[in-house]
């Protein structure tokens, strides 16, 4: 079984401030981890992913995330928020264990607002 | 630009209508998905097709009927829906090795 917990359903930051969105996962096998972004009335867009290898992964739009196995975390960060970053962010997990590879488990999402 | 194309973008239907949602991808992915997303909620998995065969049905009511005519196309047939079925319906596809999903823009369904 696998699950994702996103701490904070709503995060508000000022433009230019650090963005930190928290994600903790639970998985009985080595996980694949993802962050997706969803703008209003649009589909989900992949920001970045961790599969194997380097634990610090860089994604689009200046975002990055670090896989910490000991803390079962995959927090998303961006050094300087931009107004265009305002959106819903979903953390997701799947695992390389045959059939479960087909099922992506999403967290409940974190709404990021950016204040001018 | 998304490489998963969904049509129509918006659909309004009555509870006695029959309509279909369509999804197309040309990335050679062999697994395709339907998700339902209500406002301010994460996507909920409905169906998964793998190599054109239905592999997962998350106990979805029979008023939703999926179809995969070929490896590039996925349809969702709708019949006798309820107002609570109003939602954003998302199609996605994947290469099964990493499991990352590529999503379409979604079809916004309103049931009157």
mmCIF file with all atom_site columns, C-alpha atoms in Angstrom:
data_model
loop_
_atom_site.group_PDB
_atom_site.id
_atom_site.type_symbol
_atom_site.label_atom_id
_atom_site.label_alt_id
_atom_site.label_comp_id
_atom_site.label_asym_id
_atom_site.label_entity_id
_atom_site.label_seq_id
_atom_site.pdbx_PDB_ins_code
_atom_site.Cartn_x
_atom_site.Cartn_y
_atom_site.Cartn_z
_atom_site.occupancy
_atom_site.B_iso_or_equiv
_atom_site.pdbx_formal_charge
_atom_site.auth_seq_id
_atom_site.auth_comp_id
_atom_site.auth_asym_id
_atom_site.auth_atom_id
_atom_site.pdbx_PDB_model_num
ATOM 1   C CA . UNK A 1 1   ? 0.000   0.000  0.000   1.00 0.00 ? 1   UNK A CA 1
ATOM 2   C CA . UNK A 1 2   ? 1.149   3.541  -0.614  1.00 0.00 ? 2   UNK A CA 1
ATOM 3   C CA . UNK A 1 3   ? -0.050  6.939  0.509   1.00 0.00 ? 3   UNK A CA 1
ATOM 4   C CA . UNK A 1 4   ? 0.870   10.613 0.350   1.00 0.00 ? 4   UNK A CA 1
ATOM 5   C CA . UNK A 1 5   ? 0.366   13.332 2.920   1.00 0.00 ? 5   UNK A CA 1
ATOM 6   C CA . UNK A 1 6   ? 0.685   16.968 1.940   1.00 0.00 ? 6   UNK A CA 1
ATOM 7   C CA . UNK A 1 7   ? 1.044   19.203 4.970   1.00 0.00 ? 7   UNK A CA 1
ATOM 8   C CA . UNK A 1 8   ? -0.929  22.379 4.527   1.00 0.00 ? 8   UNK A CA 1
ATOM 9   C CA . UNK A 1 9   ? -3.866  22.616 2.166   1.00 0.00 ? 9   UNK A CA 1
ATOM 10  C CA . UNK A 1 10  ? -3.071  26.291 1.544   1.00 0.00 ? 10  UNK A CA 1
ATOM 11  C CA . UNK A 1 11  ? 0.278   28.068 1.508   1.00 0.00 ? 11  UNK A CA 1
ATOM 12  C CA . UNK A 1 12  ? 0.578   31.804 0.998   1.00 0.00 ? 12  UNK A CA 1
ATOM 13  C CA . UNK A 1 13  ? 3.871   33.556 0.201   1.00 0.00 ? 13  UNK A CA 1
ATOM 14  C CA . UNK A 1 14  ? 4.981   36.956 -0.964  1.00 0.00 ? 14  UNK A CA 1
ATOM 15  C CA . UNK A 1 15  ? 6.429   37.431 -4.424  1.00 0.00 ? 15  UNK A CA 1
ATOM 16  C CA . UNK A 1 16  ? 10.170  36.794 -4.235  1.00 0.00 ? 16  UNK A CA 1
ATOM 17  C CA . UNK A 1 17  ? 9.933   34.686 -1.086  1.00 0.00 ? 17  UNK A CA 1
ATOM 18  C CA . UNK A 1 18  ? 10.915  31.050 -0.682  1.00 0.00 ? 18  UNK A CA 1
ATOM 19  C CA . UNK A 1 19  ? 8.289   28.483 -1.619  1.00 0.00 ? 19  UNK A CA 1
ATOM 20  C CA . UNK A 1 20  ? 8.211   25.286 0.454   1.00 0.00 ? 20  UNK A CA 1
ATOM 21  C CA . UNK A 1 21  ? 5.472   22.709 -0.101  1.00 0.00 ? 21  UNK A CA 1
ATOM 22  C CA . UNK A 1 22  ? 5.671   19.630 2.085   1.00 0.00 ? 22  UNK A CA 1
ATOM 23  C CA . UNK A 1 23  ? 5.049   16.037 1.072   1.00 0.00 ? 23  UNK A CA 1
ATOM 24  C CA . UNK A 1 24  ? 5.512   12.825 3.036   1.00 0.00 ? 24  UNK A CA 1
ATOM 25  C CA . UNK A 1 25  ? 4.921   9.423  1.554   1.00 0.00 ? 25  UNK A CA 1
ATOM 26  C CA . UNK A 1 26  ? 4.391   5.870  2.670   1.00 0.00 ? 26  UNK A CA 1
ATOM 27  C CA . UNK A 1 27  ? 5.384   2.964  0.478   1.00 0.00 ? 27  UNK A CA 1
ATOM 28  C CA . UNK A 1 28  ? 6.341   -0.634 1.188   1.00 0.00 ? 28  UNK A CA 1
ATOM 29  C CA . UNK A 1 29  ? 8.713   -0.708 -1.783  1.00 0.00 ? 29  UNK A CA 1
ATOM 30  C CA . UNK A 1 30  ? 11.081  1.889  -3.257  1.00 0.00 ? 30  UNK A CA 1
ATOM 31  C CA . UNK A 1 31  ? 8.884   4.696  -4.512  1.00 0.00 ? 31  UNK A CA 1
ATOM 32  C CA . UNK A 1 32  ? 8.698   6.820  -7.585  1.00 0.00 ? 32  UNK A CA 1
ATOM 33  C CA . UNK A 1 33  ? 7.706   10.338 -6.529  1.00 0.00 ? 33  UNK A CA 1
ATOM 34  C CA . UNK A 1 34  ? 6.208   13.175 -8.524  1.00 0.00 ? 34  UNK A CA 1
ATOM 35  C CA . UNK A 1 35  ? 5.077   16.752 -8.168  1.00 0.00 ? 35  UNK A CA 1
ATOM 36  C CA . UNK A 1 36  ? 2.339   17.993 -10.466 1.00 0.00 ? 36  UNK A CA 1
ATOM 37  C CA . UNK A 1 37  ? 0.978   21.517 -10.879 1.00 0.00 ? 37  UNK A CA 1
ATOM 38  C CA . UNK A 1 38  ? -2.562  22.373 -11.919 1.00 0.00 ? 38  UNK A CA 1
ATOM 39  C CA . UNK A 1 39  ? -3.595  25.836 -13.037 1.00 0.00 ? 39  UNK A CA 1
ATOM 40  C CA . UNK A 1 40  ? -7.306  26.746 -12.925 1.00 0.00 ? 40  UNK A CA 1
ATOM 41  C CA . UNK A 1 41  ? -9.427  24.804 -15.396 1.00 0.00 ? 41  UNK A CA 1
ATOM 42  C CA . UNK A 1 42  ? -6.454  22.925 -16.774 1.00 0.00 ? 42  UNK A CA 1
ATOM 43  C CA . UNK A 1 43  ? -5.002  19.446 -16.567 1.00 0.00 ? 43  UNK A CA 1
ATOM 44  C CA . UNK A 1 44  ? -2.042  18.411 -14.455 1.00 0.00 ? 44  UNK A CA 1
ATOM 45  C CA . UNK A 1 45  ? 1.477   19.192 -15.603 1.00 0.00 ? 45  UNK A CA 1
ATOM 46  C CA . UNK A 1 46  ? 4.509   17.304 -14.340 1.00 0.00 ? 46  UNK A CA 1
ATOM 47  C CA . UNK A 1 47  ? 6.924   19.574 -12.469 1.00 0.00 ? 47  UNK A CA 1
ATOM 48  C CA . UNK A 1 48  ? 9.548   16.995 -11.559 1.00 0.00 ? 48  UNK A CA 1
ATOM 49  C CA . UNK A 1 49  ? 10.039  13.369 -10.627 1.00 0.00 ? 49  UNK A CA 1
ATOM 50  C CA . UNK A 1 50  ? 12.284  11.116 -8.570  1.00 0.00 ? 50  UNK A CA 1
ATOM 51  C CA . UNK A 1 51  ? 12.794  7.559  -9.765  1.00 0.00 ? 51  UNK A CA 1
ATOM 52  C CA . UNK A 1 52  ? 16.331  6.463  -8.898  1.00 0.00 ? 52  UNK A CA 1
ATOM 53  C CA . UNK A 1 53  ? 19.762  8.050  -8.590  1.00 0.00 ? 53  UNK A CA 1
ATOM 54  C CA . UNK A 1 54  ? 20.346  11.621 -7.505  1.00 0.00 ? 54  UNK A CA 1
ATOM 55  C CA . UNK A 1 55  ? 18.096  12.558 -4.621  1.00 0.00 ? 55  UNK A CA 1
ATOM 56  C CA . UNK A 1 56  ? 17.946  16.254 -5.499  1.00 0.00 ? 56  UNK A CA 1
ATOM 57  C CA . UNK A 1 57  ? 15.874  16.656 -8.599  1.00 0.00 ? 57  UNK A CA 1
ATOM 58  C CA . UNK A 1 58  ? 15.307  19.791 -10.603 1.00 0.00 ? 58  UNK A CA 1
ATOM 59  C CA . UNK A 1 59  ? 12.187  20.495 -12.519 1.00 0.00 ? 59  UNK A CA 1
ATOM 60  C CA . UNK A 1 60  ? 10.582  23.103 -14.656 1.00 0.00 ? 60  UNK A CA 1
ATOM 61  C CA . UNK A 1 61  ? 9.993   26.731 -13.692 1.00 0.00 ? 61  UNK A CA 1
ATOM 62  C CA . UNK A 1 62  ? 12.833  26.754 -11.151 1.00 0.00 ? 62  UNK A CA 1
ATOM 63  C CA . UNK A 1 63  ? 11.346  24.159 -8.811  1.00 0.00 ? 63  UNK A CA 1
ATOM 64  C CA . UNK A 1 64  ? 13.325  21.407 -7.158  1.00 0.00 ? 64  UNK A CA 1
ATOM 65  C CA . UNK A 1 65  ? 12.682  18.650 -4.643  1.00 0.00 ? 65  UNK A CA 1
ATOM 66  C CA . UNK A 1 66  ? 14.830  16.412 -2.477  1.00 0.00 ? 66  UNK A CA 1
ATOM 67  C CA . UNK A 1 67  ? 14.077  12.772 -1.796  1.00 0.00 ? 67  UNK A CA 1
ATOM 68  C CA . UNK A 1 68  ? 14.897  11.924 1.819   1.00 0.00 ? 68  UNK A CA 1
ATOM 69  C CA . UNK A 1 69  ? 14.369  8.253  2.465   1.00 0.00 ? 69  UNK A CA 1
ATOM 70  C CA . UNK A 1 70  ? 15.075  8.500  6.190   1.00 0.00 ? 70  UNK A CA 1
ATOM 71  C CA . UNK A 1 71  ? 12.354  11.119 6.557   1.00 0.00 ? 71  UNK A CA 1
ATOM 72  C CA . UNK A 1 72  ? 10.047  9.632  3.879   1.00 0.00 ? 72  UNK A CA 1
ATOM 73  C CA . UNK A 1 73  ? 9.765   13.126 2.465   1.00 0.00 ? 73  UNK A CA 1
ATOM 74  C CA . UNK A 1 74  ? 9.809   14.776 -0.933  1.00 0.00 ? 74  UNK A CA 1
ATOM 75  C CA . UNK A 1 75  ? 9.355   18.489 -0.267  1.00 0.00 ? 75  UNK A CA 1
ATOM 76  C CA . UNK A 1 76  ? 9.073   20.942 -3.158  1.00 0.00 ? 76  UNK A CA 1
ATOM 77  C CA . UNK A 1 77  ? 10.981  24.224 -3.081  1.00 0.00 ? 77  UNK A CA 1
ATOM 78  C CA . UNK A 1 78  ? 11.586  27.295 -5.182  1.00 0.00 ? 78  UNK A CA 1
ATOM 79  C CA . UNK A 1 79  ? 13.966  30.039 -4.023  1.00 0.00 ? 79  UNK A CA 1
ATOM 80  C CA . UNK A 1 80  ? 11.892  32.970 -5.265  1.00 0.00 ? 80  UNK A CA 1
ATOM 81  C CA . UNK A 1 81  ? 8.144   32.876 -5.863  1.00 0.00 ? 81  UNK A CA 1
ATOM 82  C CA . UNK A 1 82  ? 6.623   34.451 -8.930  1.00 0.00 ? 82  UNK A CA 1
ATOM 83  C CA . UNK A 1 83  ? 3.020   35.488 -9.373  1.00 0.00 ? 83  UNK A CA 1
ATOM 84  C CA . UNK A 1 84  ? 2.680   32.888 -12.118 1.00 0.00 ? 84  UNK A CA 1
ATOM 85  C CA . UNK A 1 85  ? 3.424   30.118 -9.575  1.00 0.00 ? 85  UNK A CA 1
ATOM 86  C CA . UNK A 1 86  ? -0.024  30.503 -8.038  1.00 0.00 ? 86  UNK A CA 1
ATOM 87  C CA . UNK A 1 87  ? -1.716  27.156 -8.609  1.00 0.00 ? 87  UNK A CA 1
ATOM 88  C CA . UNK A 1 88  ? -2.642  23.825 -7.000  1.00 0.00 ? 88  UNK A CA 1
ATOM 89  C CA . UNK A 1 89  ? 0.252   21.457 -6.395  1.00 0.00 ? 89  UNK A CA 1
ATOM 90  C CA . UNK A 1 90  ? -0.109  17.704 -6.026  1.00 0.00 ? 90  UNK A CA 1
ATOM 91  C CA . UNK A 1 91  ? 2.462   15.283 -4.718  1.00 0.00 ? 91  UNK A CA 1
ATOM 92  C CA . UNK A 1 92  ? 2.082   11.712 -5.973  1.00 0.00 ? 92  UNK A CA 1
ATOM 93  C CA . UNK A 1 93  ? 3.670   8.325  -5.461  1.00 0.00 ? 93  UNK A CA 1
ATOM 94  C CA . UNK A 1 94  ? 3.818   5.085  -7.324  1.00 0.00 ? 94  UNK A CA 1
ATOM 95  C CA . UNK A 1 95  ? 6.095   2.108  -6.987  1.00 0.00 ? 95  UNK A CA 1
ATOM 96  C CA . UNK A 1 96  ? 7.938   -0.303 -9.178  1.00 0.00 ? 96  UNK A CA 1
ATOM 97  C CA . UNK A 1 97  ? 6.175   -3.473 -8.144  1.00 0.00 ? 97  UNK A CA 1
ATOM 98  C CA . UNK A 1 98  ? 4.457   -4.823 -11.182 1.00 0.00 ? 98  UNK A CA 1
ATOM 99  C CA . UNK A 1 99  ? 0.788   -3.981 -11.373 1.00 0.00 ? 99  UNK A CA 1
ATOM 100 C CA . UNK A 1 100 ? 0.969   -1.157 -8.843  1.00 0.00 ? 100 UNK A CA 1
ATOM 101 C CA . UNK A 1 101 ? 3.064   0.754  -11.314 1.00 0.00 ? 101 UNK A CA 1
ATOM 102 C CA . UNK A 1 102 ? -0.185  1.637  -12.990 1.00 0.00 ? 102 UNK A CA 1
ATOM 103 C CA . UNK A 1 103 ? -1.722  3.336  -9.976  1.00 0.00 ? 103 UNK A CA 1
ATOM 104 C CA . UNK A 1 104 ? -0.553  6.804  -9.048  1.00 0.00 ? 104 UNK A CA 1
ATOM 105 C CA . UNK A 1 105 ? -1.625  7.862  -5.555  1.00 0.00 ? 105 UNK A CA 1
ATOM 106 C CA . UNK A 1 106 ? -2.121  11.605 -5.126  1.00 0.00 ? 106 UNK A CA 1
ATOM 107 C CA . UNK A 1 107 ? -1.960  13.752 -2.048  1.00 0.00 ? 107 UNK A CA 1
ATOM 108 C CA . UNK A 1 108 ? -4.873  16.076 -1.325  1.00 0.00 ? 108 UNK A CA 1
ATOM 109 C CA . UNK A 1 109 ? -3.107  19.025 -2.870  1.00 0.00 ? 109 UNK A CA 1
ATOM 110 C CA . UNK A 1 110 ? -1.723  22.350 -1.686  1.00 0.00 ? 110 UNK A CA 1
ATOM 111 C CA . UNK A 1 111 ? -3.040  25.614 -3.037  1.00 0.00 ? 111 UNK A CA 1
ATOM 112 C CA . UNK A 1 112 ? -0.227  28.124 -3.417  1.00 0.00 ? 112 UNK A CA 1
ATOM 113 C CA . UNK A 1 113 ? -1.116  31.800 -3.478  1.00 0.00 ? 113 UNK A CA 1
ATOM 114 C CA . UNK A 1 114 ? 1.486   34.452 -4.212  1.00 0.00 ? 114 UNK A CA 1
ATOM 115 C CA . UNK A 1 115 ? 0.944   37.953 -2.882  1.00 0.00 ? 115 UNK A CA 1
ATOM 116 C CA . UNK A 1 116 ? 2.393   40.992 -4.634  1.00 0.00 ? 116 UNK A CA 1
ATOM 117 C CA . UNK B 2 1   ? 1.861   21.919 -25.219 1.00 0.00 ? 1   UNK B CA 1
ATOM 118 C CA . UNK B 2 2   ? 0.039   18.831 -23.953 1.00 0.00 ? 2   UNK B CA 1
ATOM 119 C CA . UNK B 2 3   ? 0.454   15.732 -26.060 1.00 0.00 ? 3   UNK B CA 1
ATOM 120 C CA . UNK B 2 4   ? -2.757  14.212 -24.761 1.00 0.00 ? 4   UNK B CA 1
ATOM 121 C CA . UNK B 2 5   ? -5.755  15.745 -26.496 1.00 0.00 ? 5   UNK B CA 1
ATOM 122 C CA . UNK B 2 6   ? -9.231  15.633 -24.995 1.00 0.00 ? 6   UNK B CA 1
ATOM 123 C CA . UNK B 2 7   ? -12.505 16.585 -26.640 1.00 0.00 ? 7   UNK B CA 1
ATOM 124 C CA . UNK B 2 8   ? -14.802 18.257 -25.978 1.00 0.00 ? 8   UNK B CA 1
ATOM 125 C CA . UNK B 2 9   ? -13.384 20.771 -23.503 1.00 0.00 ? 9   UNK B CA 1
ATOM 126 C CA . UNK B 2 10  ? -16.855 21.493 -22.149 1.00 0.00 ? 10  UNK B CA 1
ATOM 127 C CA . UNK B 2 11  ? -19.979 19.353 -22.186 1.00 0.00 ? 11  UNK B CA 1
ATOM 128 C CA . UNK B 2 12  ? -23.430 20.009 -20.789 1.00 0.00 ? 12  UNK B CA 1
ATOM 129 C CA . UNK B 2 13  ? -25.872 17.112 -20.782 1.00 0.00 ? 13  UNK B CA 1
ATOM 130 C CA . UNK B 2 14  ? -29.179 16.124 -19.319 1.00 0.00 ? 14  UNK B CA 1
ATOM 131 C CA . UNK B 2 15  ? -29.665 13.052 -17.201 1.00 0.00 ? 15  UNK B CA 1
ATOM 132 C CA . UNK B 2 16  ? -31.247 11.128 -20.087 1.00 0.00 ? 16  UNK B CA 1
ATOM 133 C CA . UNK B 2 17  ? -28.612 11.999 -22.692 1.00 0.00 ? 17  UNK B CA 1
ATOM 134 C CA . UNK B 2 18  ? -25.903 9.800  -24.115 1.00 0.00 ? 18  UNK B CA 1
ATOM 135 C CA . UNK B 2 19  ? -22.583 11.462 -24.820 1.00 0.00 ? 19  UNK B CA 1
ATOM 136 C CA . UNK B 2 20  ? -18.933 10.517 -25.133 1.00 0.00 ? 20  UNK B CA 1
ATOM 137 C CA . UNK B 2 21  ? -15.609 11.980 -24.087 1.00 0.00 ? 21  UNK B CA 1
ATOM 138 C CA . UNK B 2 22  ? -12.623 11.342 -26.316 1.00 0.00 ? 22  UNK B CA 1
ATOM 139 C CA . UNK B 2 23  ? -8.908  11.191 -25.648 1.00 0.00 ? 23  UNK B CA 1
ATOM 140 C CA . UNK B 2 24  ? -6.019  10.782 -28.046 1.00 0.00 ? 24  UNK B CA 1
ATOM 141 C CA . UNK B 2 25  ? -2.263  10.442 -27.591 1.00 0.00 ? 25  UNK B CA 1
ATOM 142 C CA . UNK B 2 26  ? 0.502   9.856  -30.116 1.00 0.00 ? 26  UNK B CA 1
ATOM 143 C CA . UNK B 2 27  ? 3.414   9.245  -27.774 1.00 0.00 ? 27  UNK B CA 1
ATOM 144 C CA . UNK B 2 28  ? 3.304   5.460  -28.164 1.00 0.00 ? 28  UNK B CA 1
ATOM 145 C CA . UNK B 2 29  ? 2.220   5.005  -24.556 1.00 0.00 ? 29  UNK B CA 1
ATOM 146 C CA . UNK B 2 30  ? 0.521   1.692  -23.905 1.00 0.00 ? 30  UNK B CA 1
ATOM 147 C CA . UNK B 2 31  ? -1.344  2.562  -20.708 1.00 0.00 ? 31  UNK B CA 1
ATOM 148 C CA . UNK B 2 32  ? -4.188  5.087  -20.691 1.00 0.00 ? 32  UNK B CA 1
ATOM 149 C CA . UNK B 2 33  ? -6.275  6.355  -17.812 1.00 0.00 ? 33  UNK B CA 1
ATOM 150 C CA . UNK B 2 34  ? -9.510  8.114  -16.976 1.00 0.00 ? 34  UNK B CA 1
ATOM 151 C CA . UNK B 2 35  ? -9.625  10.244 -13.837 1.00 0.00 ? 35  UNK B CA 1
ATOM 152 C CA . UNK B 2 36  ? -12.471 12.236 -12.312 1.00 0.00 ? 36  UNK B CA 1
ATOM 153 C CA . UNK B 2 37  ? -11.698 15.423 -10.440 1.00 0.00 ? 37  UNK B CA 1
ATOM 154 C CA . UNK B 2 38  ? -14.099 17.405 -8.309  1.00 0.00 ? 38  UNK B CA 1
ATOM 155 C CA . UNK B 2 39  ? -13.346 20.999 -7.352  1.00 0.00 ? 39  UNK B CA 1
ATOM 156 C CA . UNK B 2 40  ? -10.529 21.420 -4.834  1.00 0.00 ? 40  UNK B CA 1
ATOM 157 C CA . UNK B 2 41  ? -9.883  17.660 -4.750  1.00 0.00 ? 41  UNK B CA 1
ATOM 158 C CA . UNK B 2 42  ? -7.160  15.434 -6.201  1.00 0.00 ? 42  UNK B CA 1
ATOM 159 C CA . UNK B 2 43  ? -7.919  13.329 -9.274  1.00 0.00 ? 43  UNK B CA 1
ATOM 160 C CA . UNK B 2 44  ? -9.677  10.036 -8.564  1.00 0.00 ? 44  UNK B CA 1
ATOM 161 C CA . UNK B 2 45  ? -8.779  7.052  -10.698 1.00 0.00 ? 45  UNK B CA 1
ATOM 162 C CA . UNK B 2 46  ? -11.646 5.547  -12.664 1.00 0.00 ? 46  UNK B CA 1
ATOM 163 C CA . UNK B 2 47  ? -10.211 3.204  -15.296 1.00 0.00 ? 47  UNK B CA 1
ATOM 164 C CA . UNK B 2 48  ? -6.872  2.003  -16.614 1.00 0.00 ? 48  UNK B CA 1
ATOM 165 C CA . UNK B 2 49  ? -6.278  0.405  -19.983 1.00 0.00 ? 49  UNK B CA 1
ATOM 166 C CA . UNK B 2 50  ? -3.043  -1.446 -20.580 1.00 0.00 ? 50  UNK B CA 1
ATOM 167 C CA . UNK B 2 51  ? -2.250  -2.623 -24.096 1.00 0.00 ? 51  UNK B CA 1
ATOM 168 C CA . UNK B 2 52  ? -5.836  -1.842 -25.058 1.00 0.00 ? 52  UNK B CA 1
ATOM 169 C CA . UNK B 2 53  ? -7.302  -4.092 -22.385 1.00 0.00 ? 53  UNK B CA 1
ATOM 170 C CA . UNK B 2 54  ? -9.137  -2.871 -19.308 1.00 0.00 ? 54  UNK B CA 1
ATOM 171 C CA . UNK B 2 55  ? -6.824  -3.594 -16.396 1.00 0.00 ? 55  UNK B CA 1
ATOM 172 C CA . UNK B 2 56  ? -8.326  -1.519 -13.595 1.00 0.00 ? 56  UNK B CA 1
ATOM 173 C CA . UNK B 2 57  ? -11.913 -0.481 -12.885 1.00 0.00 ? 57  UNK B CA 1
ATOM 174 C CA . UNK B 2 58  ? -12.158 1.365  -9.584  1.00 0.00 ? 58  UNK B CA 1
ATOM 175 C CA . UNK B 2 59  ? -15.740 0.227  -8.972  1.00 0.00 ? 59  UNK B CA 1
ATOM 176 C CA . UNK B 2 60  ? -17.099 2.914  -11.255 1.00 0.00 ? 60  UNK B CA 1
ATOM 177 C CA . UNK B 2 61  ? -20.901 2.919  -11.852 1.00 0.00 ? 61  UNK B CA 1
ATOM 178 C CA . UNK B 2 62  ? -21.986 1.330  -15.106 1.00 0.00 ? 62  UNK B CA 1
ATOM 179 C CA . UNK B 2 63  ? -23.336 4.643  -16.385 1.00 0.00 ? 63  UNK B CA 1
ATOM 180 C CA . UNK B 2 64  ? -19.675 5.280  -17.256 1.00 0.00 ? 64  UNK B CA 1
ATOM 181 C CA . UNK B 2 65  ? -18.452 2.933  -19.983 1.00 0.00 ? 65  UNK B CA 1
ATOM 182 C CA . UNK B 2 66  ? -14.843 3.096  -21.184 1.00 0.00 ? 66  UNK B CA 1
ATOM 183 C CA . UNK B 2 67  ? -13.625 1.966  -24.558 1.00 0.00 ? 67  UNK B CA 1
ATOM 184 C CA . UNK B 2 68  ? -10.142 1.703  -26.068 1.00 0.00 ? 68  UNK B CA 1
ATOM 185 C CA . UNK B 2 69  ? -10.505 1.279  -29.861 1.00 0.00 ? 69  UNK B CA 1
ATOM 186 C CA . UNK B 2 70  ? -6.739  1.285  -30.433 1.00 0.00 ? 70  UNK B CA 1
ATOM 187 C CA . UNK B 2 71  ? -3.497  2.152  -28.673 1.00 0.00 ? 71  UNK B CA 1
ATOM 188 C CA . UNK B 2 72  ? -3.897  5.886  -29.337 1.00 0.00 ? 72  UNK B CA 1
ATOM 189 C CA . UNK B 2 73  ? -7.557  6.408  -28.481 1.00 0.00 ? 73  UNK B CA 1
ATOM 190 C CA . UNK B 2 74  ? -9.600  6.218  -25.321 1.00 0.00 ? 74  UNK B CA 1
ATOM 191 C CA . UNK B 2 75  ? -13.287 6.990  -25.025 1.00 0.00 ? 75  UNK B CA 1
ATOM 192 C CA . UNK B 2 76  ? -15.592 7.391  -22.073 1.00 0.00 ? 76  UNK B CA 1
ATOM 193 C CA . UNK B 2 77  ? -19.254 6.800  -22.894 1.00 0.00 ? 77  UNK B CA 1
ATOM 194 C CA . UNK B 2 78  ? -21.749 8.542  -20.633 1.00 0.00 ? 78  UNK B CA 1
ATOM 195 C CA . UNK B 2 79  ? -25.373 7.549  -20.133 1.00 0.00 ? 79  UNK B CA 1
ATOM 196 C CA . UNK B 2 80  ? -28.003 8.402  -17.552 1.00 0.00 ? 80  UNK B CA 1
ATOM 197 C CA . UNK B 2 81  ? -25.632 10.478 -15.479 1.00 0.00 ? 81  UNK B CA 1
ATOM 198 C CA . UNK B 2 82  ? -26.513 12.223 -12.239 1.00 0.00 ? 82  UNK B CA 1
ATOM 199 C CA . UNK B 2 83  ? -25.836 15.862 -11.321 1.00 0.00 ? 83  UNK B CA 1
ATOM 200 C CA . UNK B 2 84  ? -23.185 14.670 -8.859  1.00 0.00 ? 84  UNK B CA 1
ATOM 201 C CA . UNK B 2 85  ? -21.225 13.309 -11.831 1.00 0.00 ? 85  UNK B CA 1
ATOM 202 C CA . UNK B 2 86  ? -20.457 16.889 -12.841 1.00 0.00 ? 86  UNK B CA 1
ATOM 203 C CA . UNK B 2 87  ? -16.673 17.208 -12.693 1.00 0.00 ? 87  UNK B CA 1
ATOM 204 C CA . UNK B 2 88  ? -13.490 17.611 -14.686 1.00 0.00 ? 88  UNK B CA 1
ATOM 205 C CA . UNK B 2 89  ? -12.658 14.357 -16.464 1.00 0.00 ? 89  UNK B CA 1
ATOM 206 C CA . UNK B 2 90  ? -8.983  13.896 -17.130 1.00 0.00 ? 90  UNK B CA 1
ATOM 207 C CA . UNK B 2 91  ? -7.329  11.496 -19.510 1.00 0.00 ? 91  UNK B CA 1
ATOM 208 C CA . UNK B 2 92  ? -3.707  10.469 -19.023 1.00 0.00 ? 92  UNK B CA 1
ATOM 209 C CA . UNK B 2 93  ? -1.192  8.124  -20.536 1.00 0.00 ? 93  UNK B CA 1
ATOM 210 C CA . UNK B 2 94  ? 2.119   6.654  -19.434 1.00 0.00 ? 94  UNK B CA 1
ATOM 211 C CA . UNK B 2 95  ? 5.134   4.660  -20.302 1.00 0.00 ? 95  UNK B CA 1
ATOM 212 C CA . UNK B 2 96  ? 4.789   1.971  -17.695 1.00 0.00 ? 96  UNK B CA 1
ATOM 213 C CA . UNK B 2 97  ? 8.444   1.881  -16.590 1.00 0.00 ? 97  UNK B CA 1
ATOM 214 C CA . UNK B 2 98  ? 8.439   5.088  -14.539 1.00 0.00 ? 98  UNK B CA 1
ATOM 215 C CA . UNK B 2 99  ? 4.728   5.532  -14.049 1.00 0.00 ? 99  UNK B CA 1
ATOM 216 C CA . UNK B 2 100 ? 4.706   9.278  -14.673 1.00 0.00 ? 100 UNK B CA 1
ATOM 217 C CA . UNK B 2 101 ? 1.434   10.345 -16.181 1.00 0.00 ? 101 UNK B CA 1
ATOM 218 C CA . UNK B 2 102 ? 0.933   12.758 -19.026 1.00 0.00 ? 102 UNK B CA 1
ATOM 219 C CA . UNK B 2 103 ? -2.409  14.489 -18.644 1.00 0.00 ? 103 UNK B CA 1
ATOM 220 C CA . UNK B 2 104 ? -4.742  16.121 -21.096 1.00 0.00 ? 104 UNK B CA 1
ATOM 221 C CA . UNK B 2 105 ? -6.422  19.455 -20.403 1.00 0.00 ? 105 UNK B CA 1
ATOM 222 C CA . UNK B 2 106 ? -9.601  17.721 -19.318 1.00 0.00 ? 106 UNK B CA 1
ATOM 223 C CA . UNK B 2 107 ? -13.265 17.766 -20.272 1.00 0.00 ? 107 UNK B CA 1
ATOM 224 C CA . UNK B 2 108 ? -15.487 19.828 -17.998 1.00 0.00 ? 108 UNK B CA 1
ATOM 225 C CA . UNK B 2 109 ? -18.785 17.974 -17.660 1.00 0.00 ? 109 UNK B CA 1
ATOM 226 C CA . UNK B 2 110 ? -21.979 19.517 -16.313 1.00 0.00 ? 110 UNK B CA 1
ATOM 227 C CA . UNK B 2 111 ? -25.011 17.278 -15.773 1.00 0.00 ? 111 UNK B CA 1
ATOM 228 C CA . UNK B 2 112 ? -28.317 19.101 -15.468 1.00 0.00 ? 112 UNK B CA 1
#
